[in-house]
Amino acid sequence: NAGVTQTPKFRILKIGQSMTLQCTQDMNHNYMYWYRQDPGMGLKLIYYSVGAGITDKGEVPNGYNVSRSTTEDFPLRLELAAPSQTSVYFCASSSRGTPYEQYFGPGTRLTVT
Amino acid sequence: AQSVAQPEDQVNVAEGNPLTVKCTYSVSGNPYLFWYVQYPNRGLQFLLKYITGDNLVKGSYGFEAEFNKSQTSFHLKKPSALVSDSALYFCAVRDEGGGADGLTFGKGTHLIIQP
């Protein structure tokens, strides 16, 4: 049981490039989330999903897109990367019965230069 | 709107001493409260939660937290600190009537346990 896995672990992007951060969970959780963590700022919610085919914006969605074609996968797409998107990105999941007890992946450290 | 405040960026405690990491919150309804821990280069791990019931909640690794409604606080405590408790601790809140859109996290408190 791997839990929540994220790839890649690290990535350096040039301004204007695009990339997809992958997230997969094997716990059959309905809810999935993407957060970004900036130093001294806690975690901010980017997007979330309550099930396959359903996504919604969080607190800081600008510059990102998501899709949820399966229960297991919840990729995060960055289009036209900007230095302000330099951050650590965490994917999380939770079950419908305990939606606030979230399980986090190990994170992706992204630098945009 | 809901919010969480962790007033201390860093807490230093000697090993074996009791520790407290402070958290205060603001929600419009009844709160659901959580503590998460983050070790270096790792994702957050769930420690404990308060939903309803006893004000003193026990969690993983010997941690506990006390819900105080009048002071809108949810401080994390441990009777005897271990060096391995050194990590970044996040308090989080959700309004009881809220939807599935995640938790509101505090900025985090670095806990440093000195041998």
Tab-separated table of C-alpha atoms in Angstrom:
chain	number	residue	atom	x	y	z
A	1	ASN	CA	0.000	0.000	0.000
A	2	ALA	CA	1.938	3.022	-1.279
A	3	GLY	CA	-0.548	5.709	-0.130
A	4	VAL	CA	-0.151	8.965	-2.070
A	5	THR	CA	2.700	9.128	-4.567
A	6	GLN	CA	3.935	12.184	-6.437
A	7	THR	CA	6.310	12.611	-9.347
A	8	PRO	CA	8.715	14.193	-9.950
A	9	LYS	CA	10.397	14.946	-6.616
A	10	PHE	CA	12.284	17.933	-7.998
A	11	ARG	CA	12.025	20.025	-11.152
A	12	ILE	CA	13.549	23.204	-12.505
A	13	LEU	CA	11.544	25.038	-15.147
A	14	LYS	CA	12.329	28.070	-17.244
A	15	ILE	CA	9.848	30.934	-17.329
A	16	GLY	CA	7.098	30.176	-19.834
A	17	GLN	CA	7.566	26.407	-19.851
A	18	SER	CA	4.761	24.017	-18.929
A	19	MET	CA	4.686	20.800	-16.934
A	20	THR	CA	2.395	18.337	-15.213
A	21	LEU	CA	2.816	17.217	-11.630
A	22	GLN	CA	1.544	13.684	-11.178
A	23	CYS	CA	-0.367	12.417	-8.149
A	24	THR	CA	-1.726	8.916	-7.566
A	25	GLN	CA	-3.396	7.352	-4.526
A	26	ASP	CA	-4.168	3.694	-3.964
A	27	MET	CA	-6.544	4.050	-1.006
A	28	ASN	CA	-9.709	4.410	-3.101
A	29	HIS	CA	-10.244	7.884	-1.662
A	30	ASN	CA	-12.912	10.043	-3.247
A	31	TYR	CA	-11.410	13.391	-2.264
A	32	MET	CA	-8.118	14.683	-3.574
A	33	TYR	CA	-6.353	18.018	-3.125
A	34	TRP	CA	-3.423	20.046	-4.379
A	35	TYR	CA	-1.672	22.437	-2.008
A	36	ARG	CA	1.359	24.644	-2.359
A	37	GLN	CA	3.657	25.373	0.559
A	38	ASP	CA	5.706	28.550	0.637
A	39	PRO	CA	8.187	29.256	3.459
A	40	GLY	CA	6.490	30.757	6.499
A	41	MET	CA	3.117	30.758	4.756
A	42	GLY	CA	1.600	27.394	5.594
A	43	LEU	CA	-0.303	25.496	2.933
A	44	LYS	CA	-2.628	27.061	0.393
A	45	LEU	CA	-5.261	25.037	-1.468
A	46	ILE	CA	-4.941	25.219	-5.267
A	47	TYR	CA	-7.623	22.793	-6.506
A	48	TYR	CA	-9.615	19.919	-5.119
A	49	SER	CA	-11.811	17.101	-6.374
A	50	VAL	CA	-14.622	15.165	-4.695
A	51	GLY	CA	-14.640	12.396	-7.281
A	52	ALA	CA	-13.789	11.409	-10.836
A	53	GLY	CA	-14.919	14.063	-13.283
A	54	ILE	CA	-15.465	16.720	-10.574
A	55	THR	CA	-12.954	19.448	-9.769
A	56	ASP	CA	-13.184	22.849	-8.145
A	57	LYS	CA	-10.967	25.835	-7.415
A	58	GLY	CA	-9.337	26.432	-4.078
A	59	GLU	CA	-7.787	29.568	-2.671
A	60	VAL	CA	-4.979	30.069	-5.247
A	61	PRO	CA	-5.976	28.464	-8.594
A	62	ASN	CA	-4.565	31.039	-11.041
A	63	GLY	CA	-1.900	29.618	-13.347
A	64	TYR	CA	-2.914	25.992	-12.724
A	65	ASN	CA	-5.305	23.424	-14.144
A	66	VAL	CA	-6.389	19.982	-12.996
A	67	SER	CA	-8.313	16.995	-14.255
A	68	ARG	CA	-9.704	13.886	-12.561
A	69	SER	CA	-10.446	11.163	-15.062
A	70	THR	CA	-10.024	8.311	-12.546
A	71	THR	CA	-10.405	7.906	-8.786
A	72	GLU	CA	-6.675	7.243	-8.428
A	73	ASP	CA	-5.095	10.100	-10.396
A	74	PHE	CA	-5.213	13.864	-9.951
A	75	PRO	CA	-2.574	15.614	-12.099
A	76	LEU	CA	-1.793	19.323	-11.728
A	77	ARG	CA	-0.877	21.250	-14.861
A	78	LEU	CA	1.227	24.409	-14.860
A	79	GLU	CA	0.932	26.471	-18.017
A	80	LEU	CA	3.392	29.285	-18.753
A	81	ALA	CA	5.421	28.864	-15.574
A	82	ALA	CA	6.272	32.021	-13.620
A	83	PRO	CA	8.786	32.626	-10.784
A	84	SER	CA	5.829	33.100	-8.408
A	85	GLN	CA	5.062	29.397	-8.884
A	86	THR	CA	8.339	28.399	-7.260
A	87	SER	CA	7.105	26.351	-4.314
A	88	VAL	CA	6.693	22.887	-2.852
A	89	TYR	CA	3.551	21.183	-4.096
A	90	PHE	CA	1.691	18.581	-2.073
A	91	CYS	CA	-1.053	16.277	-3.187
A	92	ALA	CA	-3.405	14.852	-0.554
A	93	SER	CA	-6.380	12.542	-0.420
A	94	SER	CA	-9.111	11.636	2.031
A	95	SER	CA	-12.121	9.392	2.243
A	96	ARG	CA	-15.682	10.677	2.013
A	97	GLY	CA	-16.326	9.442	5.561
A	98	THR	CA	-13.408	11.403	7.098
A	99	PRO	CA	-12.776	14.165	4.586
A	100	TYR	CA	-10.576	16.265	6.829
A	101	GLU	CA	-8.182	13.482	7.828
A	102	GLN	CA	-5.953	13.922	4.852
A	103	TYR	CA	-3.077	11.770	3.649
A	104	PHE	CA	-0.246	13.663	1.997
A	105	GLY	CA	2.257	12.723	-0.661
A	106	PRO	CA	5.979	13.473	-0.242
A	107	GLY	CA	5.826	16.649	-2.326
A	108	THR	CA	7.359	18.082	-5.494
A	109	ARG	CA	9.882	20.900	-5.160
A	110	LEU	CA	9.541	23.188	-8.185
A	111	THR	CA	11.836	26.053	-9.075
A	112	VAL	CA	11.001	28.453	-11.919
A	113	THR	CA	13.902	30.592	-13.142
B	1	ALA	CA	-14.061	33.183	6.641
B	2	GLN	CA	-12.009	30.869	8.789
B	3	SER	CA	-8.459	31.336	9.969
B	4	VAL	CA	-5.769	29.813	12.145
B	5	ALA	CA	-2.996	31.554	14.052
B	6	GLN	CA	0.150	29.922	15.341
B	7	PRO	CA	1.789	32.762	17.256
B	8	GLU	CA	5.235	31.163	17.624
B	9	ASP	CA	7.503	30.554	14.644
B	10	GLN	CA	9.739	28.370	16.804
B	11	VAL	CA	9.507	26.620	20.154
B	12	ASN	CA	12.600	25.308	21.930
B	13	VAL	CA	12.264	22.670	24.633
B	14	ALA	CA	14.791	20.528	26.471
B	15	GLU	CA	14.400	16.786	26.093
B	16	GLY	CA	12.262	15.319	28.864
B	17	ASN	CA	10.433	18.592	29.543
B	18	PRO	CA	6.763	19.153	28.687
B	19	LEU	CA	6.023	20.953	25.449
B	20	THR	CA	3.202	23.153	24.223
B	21	VAL	CA	2.631	24.427	20.692
B	22	LYS	CA	-0.040	27.094	20.542
B	23	CYS	CA	-2.926	27.469	18.105
B	24	THR	CA	-5.928	29.772	18.016
B	25	TYR	CA	-8.677	29.705	15.439
B	26	SER	CA	-11.616	31.617	14.047
B	27	VAL	CA	-14.685	30.061	12.395
B	28	SER	CA	-18.274	31.142	12.067
B	29	GLY	CA	-19.756	27.859	13.307
B	30	ASN	CA	-18.481	24.906	15.286
B	31	PRO	CA	-14.842	24.049	14.543
B	32	TYR	CA	-13.223	20.867	13.386
B	33	LEU	CA	-9.588	21.123	14.519
B	34	PHE	CA	-6.490	19.205	13.496
B	35	TRP	CA	-2.773	18.940	14.101
B	36	TYR	CA	-0.368	17.728	11.446
B	37	VAL	CA	3.403	17.174	11.661
B	38	GLN	CA	5.948	17.554	8.875
B	39	TYR	CA	9.406	16.032	9.038
B	40	PRO	CA	12.140	17.387	6.723
B	41	ASN	CA	11.534	16.650	3.038
B	42	ARG	CA	8.321	14.764	3.809
B	43	GLY	CA	4.622	15.393	3.412
B	44	LEU	CA	2.379	16.234	6.335
B	45	GLN	CA	1.249	13.464	8.660
B	46	PHE	CA	-1.995	13.515	10.620
B	47	LEU	CA	-1.507	13.650	14.415
B	48	LEU	CA	-4.925	14.178	15.965
B	49	LYS	CA	-8.309	15.819	15.564
B	50	TYR	CA	-11.139	17.358	17.547
B	51	ILE	CA	-14.613	17.007	16.123
B	52	THR	CA	-16.835	16.804	19.179
B	53	GLY	CA	-16.856	15.310	22.672
B	54	ASP	CA	-14.052	15.474	25.241
B	55	ASN	CA	-12.009	18.637	25.145
B	56	LEU	CA	-8.775	16.680	25.628
B	57	VAL	CA	-7.895	14.719	22.507
B	58	LYS	CA	-5.160	12.107	22.381
B	59	GLY	CA	-3.237	11.348	19.201
B	60	SER	CA	-0.178	9.680	17.773
B	61	TYR	CA	3.309	9.558	19.355
B	62	GLY	CA	2.048	10.575	22.814
B	63	PHE	CA	0.707	13.951	21.707
B	64	GLU	CA	-2.519	15.435	22.964
B	65	ALA	CA	-4.406	18.658	22.400
B	66	GLU	CA	-6.867	20.622	24.458
B	67	PHE	CA	-9.868	22.321	22.881
B	68	ASN	CA	-10.906	25.499	24.676
B	69	LYS	CA	-14.014	27.016	23.145
B	70	SER	CA	-14.033	30.194	25.231
B	71	GLN	CA	-10.433	30.983	24.284
B	72	THR	CA	-10.827	29.596	20.731
B	73	SER	CA	-7.637	27.634	21.213
B	74	PHE	CA	-6.396	24.151	20.405
B	75	HIS	CA	-2.900	23.860	21.887
B	76	LEU	CA	-0.761	20.790	21.200
B	77	LYS	CA	0.938	19.235	24.212
B	78	LYS	CA	3.203	16.395	25.228
B	79	PRO	CA	4.253	15.592	28.819
B	80	SER	CA	7.851	14.638	27.994
B	81	ALA	CA	9.555	15.764	24.795
B	82	LEU	CA	11.832	13.570	22.695
B	83	VAL	CA	14.552	14.745	20.315
B	84	SER	CA	12.669	12.865	17.584
B	85	ASP	CA	9.693	15.198	18.109
B	86	SER	CA	11.665	17.965	16.394
B	87	ALA	CA	9.657	18.888	13.301
B	88	LEU	CA	7.311	21.475	11.801
B	89	TYR	CA	3.812	21.393	13.290
B	90	PHE	CA	0.679	22.716	11.612
B	91	CYS	CA	-2.662	23.472	13.165
B	92	ALA	CA	-5.665	23.356	10.811
B	93	VAL	CA	-9.351	24.200	11.066
B	94	ARG	CA	-12.540	23.620	9.194
B	95	ASP	CA	-16.016	24.989	9.926
B	96	GLU	CA	-18.478	22.210	10.774
B	97	GLY	CA	-20.771	23.394	8.001
B	98	GLY	CA	-18.034	23.682	5.414
B	99	GLY	CA	-17.736	21.709	2.207
B	100	ALA	CA	-15.031	19.413	0.914
B	101	ASP	CA	-12.643	22.193	-0.040
B	102	GLY	CA	-9.794	21.266	2.220
B	103	LEU	CA	-8.525	22.675	5.471
B	104	THR	CA	-7.257	26.103	6.464
B	105	PHE	CA	-3.738	25.706	7.818
B	106	GLY	CA	-1.697	27.888	10.113
B	107	LYS	CA	1.789	28.997	9.108
B	108	GLY	CA	3.439	26.277	11.143
B	109	THR	CA	5.633	26.169	14.249
B	110	HIS	CA	9.123	24.717	14.262
B	111	LEU	CA	9.549	22.575	17.355
B	112	ILE	CA	13.160	22.033	18.372
B	113	ILE	CA	13.930	19.574	21.145
B	114	GLN	CA	17.407	19.998	22.563
B	115	PRO	CA	19.248	16.970	23.989
